[in-house]
PDB file of C-alpha atoms in Angstrom:
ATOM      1  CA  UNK A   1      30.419  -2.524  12.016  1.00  0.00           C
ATOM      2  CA  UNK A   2      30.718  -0.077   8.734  1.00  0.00           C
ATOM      3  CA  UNK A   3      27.948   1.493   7.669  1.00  0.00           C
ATOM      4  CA  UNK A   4      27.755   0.074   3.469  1.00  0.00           C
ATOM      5  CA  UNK A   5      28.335   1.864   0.639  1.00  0.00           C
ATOM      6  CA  UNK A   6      25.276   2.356  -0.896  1.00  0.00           C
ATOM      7  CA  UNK A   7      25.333   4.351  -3.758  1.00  0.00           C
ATOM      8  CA  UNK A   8      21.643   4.018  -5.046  1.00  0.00           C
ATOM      9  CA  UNK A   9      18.613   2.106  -4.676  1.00  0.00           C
ATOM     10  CA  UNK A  10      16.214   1.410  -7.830  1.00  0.00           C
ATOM     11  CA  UNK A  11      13.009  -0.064  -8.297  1.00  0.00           C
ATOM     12  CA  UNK A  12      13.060  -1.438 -11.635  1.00  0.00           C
ATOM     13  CA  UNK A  13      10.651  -4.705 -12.754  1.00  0.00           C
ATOM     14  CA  UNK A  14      12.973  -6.095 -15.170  1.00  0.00           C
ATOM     15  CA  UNK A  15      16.135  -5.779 -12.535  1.00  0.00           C
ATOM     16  CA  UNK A  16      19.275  -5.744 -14.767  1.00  0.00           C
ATOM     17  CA  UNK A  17      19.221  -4.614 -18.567  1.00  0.00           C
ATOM     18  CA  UNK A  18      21.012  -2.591 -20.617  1.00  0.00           C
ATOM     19  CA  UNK A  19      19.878   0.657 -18.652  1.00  0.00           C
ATOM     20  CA  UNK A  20      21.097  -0.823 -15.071  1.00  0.00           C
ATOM     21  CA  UNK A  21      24.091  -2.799 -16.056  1.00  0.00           C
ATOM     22  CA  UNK A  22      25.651  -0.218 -17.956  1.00  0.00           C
ATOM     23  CA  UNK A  23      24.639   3.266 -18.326  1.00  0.00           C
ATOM     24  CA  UNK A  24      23.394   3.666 -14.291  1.00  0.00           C
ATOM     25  CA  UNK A  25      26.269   1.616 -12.803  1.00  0.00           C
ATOM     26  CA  UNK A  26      29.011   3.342 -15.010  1.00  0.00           C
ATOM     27  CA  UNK A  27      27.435   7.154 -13.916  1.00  0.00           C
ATOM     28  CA  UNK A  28      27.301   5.910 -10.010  1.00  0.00           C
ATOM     29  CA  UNK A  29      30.638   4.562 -10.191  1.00  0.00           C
ATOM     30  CA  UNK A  30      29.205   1.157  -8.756  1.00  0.00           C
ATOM     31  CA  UNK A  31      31.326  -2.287  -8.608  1.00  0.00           C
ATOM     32  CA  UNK A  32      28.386  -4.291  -7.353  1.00  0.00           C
ATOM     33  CA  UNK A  33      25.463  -4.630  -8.602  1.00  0.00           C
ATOM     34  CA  UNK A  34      23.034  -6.563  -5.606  1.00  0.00           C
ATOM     35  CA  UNK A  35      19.751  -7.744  -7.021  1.00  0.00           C
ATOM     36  CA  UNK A  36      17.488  -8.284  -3.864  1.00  0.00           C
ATOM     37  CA  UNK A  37      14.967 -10.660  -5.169  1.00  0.00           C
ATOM     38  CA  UNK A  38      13.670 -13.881  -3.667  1.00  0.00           C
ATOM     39  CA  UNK A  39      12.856 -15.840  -7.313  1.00  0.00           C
ATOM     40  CA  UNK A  40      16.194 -14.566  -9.213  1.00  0.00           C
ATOM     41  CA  UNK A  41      18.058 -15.565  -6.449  1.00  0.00           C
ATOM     42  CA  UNK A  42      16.805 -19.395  -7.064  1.00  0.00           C
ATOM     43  CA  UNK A  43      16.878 -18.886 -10.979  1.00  0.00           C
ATOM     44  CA  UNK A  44      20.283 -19.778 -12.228  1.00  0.00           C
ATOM     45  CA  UNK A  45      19.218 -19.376 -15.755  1.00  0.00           C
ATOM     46  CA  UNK A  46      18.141 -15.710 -15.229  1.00  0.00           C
ATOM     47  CA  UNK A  47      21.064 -14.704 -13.608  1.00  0.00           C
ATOM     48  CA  UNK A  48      23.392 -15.300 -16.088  1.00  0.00           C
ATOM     49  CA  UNK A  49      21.183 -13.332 -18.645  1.00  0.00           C
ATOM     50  CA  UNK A  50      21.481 -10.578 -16.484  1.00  0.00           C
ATOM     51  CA  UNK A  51      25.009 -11.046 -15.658  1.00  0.00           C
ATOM     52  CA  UNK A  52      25.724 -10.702 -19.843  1.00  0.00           C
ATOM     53  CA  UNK A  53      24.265  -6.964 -19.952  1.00  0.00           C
ATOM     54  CA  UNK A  54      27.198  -6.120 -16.942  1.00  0.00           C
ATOM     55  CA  UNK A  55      29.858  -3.449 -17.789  1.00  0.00           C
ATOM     56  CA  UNK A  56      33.153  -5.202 -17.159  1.00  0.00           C
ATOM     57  CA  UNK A  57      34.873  -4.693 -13.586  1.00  0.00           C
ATOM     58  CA  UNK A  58      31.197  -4.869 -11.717  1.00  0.00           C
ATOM     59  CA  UNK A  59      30.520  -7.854  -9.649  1.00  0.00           C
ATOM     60  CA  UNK A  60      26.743  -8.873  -8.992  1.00  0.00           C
ATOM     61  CA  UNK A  61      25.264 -10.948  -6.172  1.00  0.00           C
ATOM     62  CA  UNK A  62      21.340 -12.334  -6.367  1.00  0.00           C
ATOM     63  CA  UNK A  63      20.115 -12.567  -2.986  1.00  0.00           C
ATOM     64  CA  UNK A  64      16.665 -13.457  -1.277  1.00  0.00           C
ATOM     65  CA  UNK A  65      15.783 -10.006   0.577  1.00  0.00           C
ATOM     66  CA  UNK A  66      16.327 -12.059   3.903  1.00  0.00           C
ATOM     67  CA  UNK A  67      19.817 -12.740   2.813  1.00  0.00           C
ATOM     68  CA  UNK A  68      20.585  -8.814   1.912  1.00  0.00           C
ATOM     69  CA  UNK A  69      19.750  -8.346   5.644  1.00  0.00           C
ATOM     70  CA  UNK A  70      21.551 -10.586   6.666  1.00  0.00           C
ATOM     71  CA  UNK A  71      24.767  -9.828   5.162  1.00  0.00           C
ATOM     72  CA  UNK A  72      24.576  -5.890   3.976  1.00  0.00           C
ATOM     73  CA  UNK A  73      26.395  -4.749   6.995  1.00  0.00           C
ATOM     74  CA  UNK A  74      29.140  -7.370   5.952  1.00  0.00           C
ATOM     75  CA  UNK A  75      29.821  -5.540   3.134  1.00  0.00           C
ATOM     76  CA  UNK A  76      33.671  -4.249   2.862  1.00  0.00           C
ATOM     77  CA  UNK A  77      34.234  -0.353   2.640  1.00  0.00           C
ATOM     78  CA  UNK A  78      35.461  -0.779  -1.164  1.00  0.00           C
ATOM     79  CA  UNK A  79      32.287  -2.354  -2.243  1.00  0.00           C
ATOM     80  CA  UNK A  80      30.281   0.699  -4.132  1.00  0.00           C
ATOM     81  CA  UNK A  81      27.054  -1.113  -4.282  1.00  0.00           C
ATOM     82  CA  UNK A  82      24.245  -0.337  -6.329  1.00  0.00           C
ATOM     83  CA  UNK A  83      21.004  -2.324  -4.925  1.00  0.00           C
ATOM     84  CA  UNK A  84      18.062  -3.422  -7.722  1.00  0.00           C
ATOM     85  CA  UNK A  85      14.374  -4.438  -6.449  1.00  0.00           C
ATOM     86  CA  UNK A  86      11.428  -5.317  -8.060  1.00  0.00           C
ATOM     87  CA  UNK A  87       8.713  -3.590  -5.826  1.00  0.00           C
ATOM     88  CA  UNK A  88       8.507  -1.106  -3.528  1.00  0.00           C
ATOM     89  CA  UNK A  89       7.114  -3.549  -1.148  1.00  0.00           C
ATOM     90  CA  UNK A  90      10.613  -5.208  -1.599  1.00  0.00           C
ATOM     91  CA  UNK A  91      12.425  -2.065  -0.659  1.00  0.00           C
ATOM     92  CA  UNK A  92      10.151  -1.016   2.324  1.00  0.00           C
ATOM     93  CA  UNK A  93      11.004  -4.963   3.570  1.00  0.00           C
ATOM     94  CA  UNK A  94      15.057  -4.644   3.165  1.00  0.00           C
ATOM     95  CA  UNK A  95      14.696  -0.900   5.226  1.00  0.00           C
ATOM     96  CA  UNK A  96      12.441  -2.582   7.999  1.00  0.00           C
ATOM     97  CA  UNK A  97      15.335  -5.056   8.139  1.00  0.00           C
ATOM     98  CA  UNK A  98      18.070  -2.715   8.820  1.00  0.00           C
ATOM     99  CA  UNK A  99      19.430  -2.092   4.862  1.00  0.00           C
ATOM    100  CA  UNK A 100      20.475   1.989   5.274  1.00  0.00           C
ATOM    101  CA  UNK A 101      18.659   2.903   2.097  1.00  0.00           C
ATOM    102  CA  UNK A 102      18.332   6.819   2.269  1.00  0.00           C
ATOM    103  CA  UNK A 103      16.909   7.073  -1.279  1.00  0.00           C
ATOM    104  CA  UNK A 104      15.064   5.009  -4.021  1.00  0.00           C
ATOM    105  CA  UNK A 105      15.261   5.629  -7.299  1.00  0.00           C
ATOM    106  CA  UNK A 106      11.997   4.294  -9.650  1.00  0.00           C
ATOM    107  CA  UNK A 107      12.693   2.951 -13.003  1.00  0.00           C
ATOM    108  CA  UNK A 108      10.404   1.169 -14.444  1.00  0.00           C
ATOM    109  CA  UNK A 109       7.192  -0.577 -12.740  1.00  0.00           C
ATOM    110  CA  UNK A 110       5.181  -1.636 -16.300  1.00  0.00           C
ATOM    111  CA  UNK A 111       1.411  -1.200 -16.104  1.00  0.00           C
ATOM    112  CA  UNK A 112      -0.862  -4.576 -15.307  1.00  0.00           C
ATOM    113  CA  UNK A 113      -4.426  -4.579 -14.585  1.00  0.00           C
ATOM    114  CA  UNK A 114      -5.386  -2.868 -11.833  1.00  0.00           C
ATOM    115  CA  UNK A 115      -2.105  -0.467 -11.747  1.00  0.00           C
ATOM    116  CA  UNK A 116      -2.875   3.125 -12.774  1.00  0.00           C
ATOM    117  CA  UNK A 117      -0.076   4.634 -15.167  1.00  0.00           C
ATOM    118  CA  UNK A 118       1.596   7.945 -12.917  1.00  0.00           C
ATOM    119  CA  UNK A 119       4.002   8.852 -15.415  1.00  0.00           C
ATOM    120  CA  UNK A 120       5.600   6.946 -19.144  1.00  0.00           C
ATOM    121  CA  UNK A 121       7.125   3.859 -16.907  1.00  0.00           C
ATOM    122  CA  UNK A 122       5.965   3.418 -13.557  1.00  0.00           C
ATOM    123  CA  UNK A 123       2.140   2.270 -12.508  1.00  0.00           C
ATOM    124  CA  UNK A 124       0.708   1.670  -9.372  1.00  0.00           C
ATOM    125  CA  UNK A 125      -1.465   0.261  -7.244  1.00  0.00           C
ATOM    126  CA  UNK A 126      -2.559   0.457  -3.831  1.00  0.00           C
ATOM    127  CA  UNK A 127      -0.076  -1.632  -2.209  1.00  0.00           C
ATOM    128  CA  UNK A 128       2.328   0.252  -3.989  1.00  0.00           C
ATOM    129  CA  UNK A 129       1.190   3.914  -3.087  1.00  0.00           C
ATOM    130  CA  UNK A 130       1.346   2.501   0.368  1.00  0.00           C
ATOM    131  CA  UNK A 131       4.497   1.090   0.587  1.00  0.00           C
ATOM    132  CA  UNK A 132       5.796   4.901  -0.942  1.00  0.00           C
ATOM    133  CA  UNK A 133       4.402   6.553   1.671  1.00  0.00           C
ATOM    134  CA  UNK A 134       5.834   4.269   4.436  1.00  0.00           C
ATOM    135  CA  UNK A 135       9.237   4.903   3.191  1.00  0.00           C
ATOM    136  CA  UNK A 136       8.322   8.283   2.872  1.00  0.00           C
ATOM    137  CA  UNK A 137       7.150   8.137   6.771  1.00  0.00           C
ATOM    138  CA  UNK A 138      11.050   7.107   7.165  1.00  0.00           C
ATOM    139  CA  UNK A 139      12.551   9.562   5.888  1.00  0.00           C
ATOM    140  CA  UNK A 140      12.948   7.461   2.248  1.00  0.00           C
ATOM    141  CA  UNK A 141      13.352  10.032  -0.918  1.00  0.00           C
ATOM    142  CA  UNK A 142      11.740   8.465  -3.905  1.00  0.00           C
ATOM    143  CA  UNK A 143      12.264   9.612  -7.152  1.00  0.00           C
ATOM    144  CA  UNK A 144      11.297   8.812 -10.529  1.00  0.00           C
ATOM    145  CA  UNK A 145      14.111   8.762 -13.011  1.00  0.00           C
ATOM    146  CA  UNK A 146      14.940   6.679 -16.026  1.00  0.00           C
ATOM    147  CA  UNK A 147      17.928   7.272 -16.926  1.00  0.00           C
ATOM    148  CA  UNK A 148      21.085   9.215 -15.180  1.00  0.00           C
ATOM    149  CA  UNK A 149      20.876  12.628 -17.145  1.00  0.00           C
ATOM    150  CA  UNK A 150      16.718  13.093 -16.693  1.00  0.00           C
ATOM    151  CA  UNK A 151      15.522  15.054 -14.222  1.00  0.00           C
ATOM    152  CA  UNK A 152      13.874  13.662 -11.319  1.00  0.00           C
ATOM    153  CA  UNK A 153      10.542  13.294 -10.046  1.00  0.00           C
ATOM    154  CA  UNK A 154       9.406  13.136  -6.726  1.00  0.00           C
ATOM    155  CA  UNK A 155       6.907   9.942  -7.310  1.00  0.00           C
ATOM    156  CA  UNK A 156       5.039  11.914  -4.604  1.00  0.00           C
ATOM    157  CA  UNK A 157       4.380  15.170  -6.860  1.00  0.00           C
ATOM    158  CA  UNK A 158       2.187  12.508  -9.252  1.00  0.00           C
ATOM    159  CA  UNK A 159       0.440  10.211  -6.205  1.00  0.00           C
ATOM    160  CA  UNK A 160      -2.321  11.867  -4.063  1.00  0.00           C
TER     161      UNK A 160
END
């Protein structure tokens, strides 16, 4: 069994826009785009909206995050895969489950009450904070970083 391809992880609420399906799969070089998310892989509807924002050449696949377990080791040698999750409770589940994710980039986690804006596009809460600092406890680099030519952020620089 191969270890995947995984070029990058990203946390990112809205999954695939503009930002993801072009600009960061183009600079990693990606052909698949996974989206590891238990609703949008039972929404249809919302999958081909994201599917439209897709540079041509990149596949996607929606699965549940029990799925991505399942079949990420699967994955063929050619496949340059670029995984999207909503939460970082979302990535913390997929590593538990045996996904190789080394490092998670943080896009965009939009403020709601009882999140506390760290930095222009990424608020937390509690559960968050503590899922960082599990996959920190792994080994996990997490990194804030909008868009491929910003510097990064180590999310843990901004959470005490």
């Amino acid at each position: 069994m191969s270890t995947p391809n995984i070029l990058m992880t990203r946390i990112d609420n809205r999954l695939i826009h503009g930002q993801v399906g072009v600009t960061w799969t183009n600079s990693l070089g990606a052909n698949l785009v996974v989206v590891a998310n238990d609703e949008v892989a039972t929404d249809p509807v919302v999958q081909t909206l994201m599917d439209m924002v897709i540079s041509d050449g990149v596949q996607t696949r929606y699965f549940t995050l029990q799925k991505m377990i399942e079949v990420i080791h699967k994955a063929a040698d050619r496949q340059k895969i670029f995984i999207v999750c909503k939460t970082p409770k979302d990535v913390l589940t997929l590593v538990r489950g045996g996904v190789p994710i080394k490092f998670v980039n943080i896009g965009n986690m939009h403020f709601v009450e009882g999140k506390k804006q760290i930095h222009t596009t990424v608020s937390v809460d509690n559960r968050d904070i503590s899922a960082f600092c599990e996959l920190r406890d792994l080994g996990i680099r997490c990194e804030i970083r909008r868009v491929p030519n910003e510097t990064g952020i180590d999310i843990f620089k901004l959470i005490k």
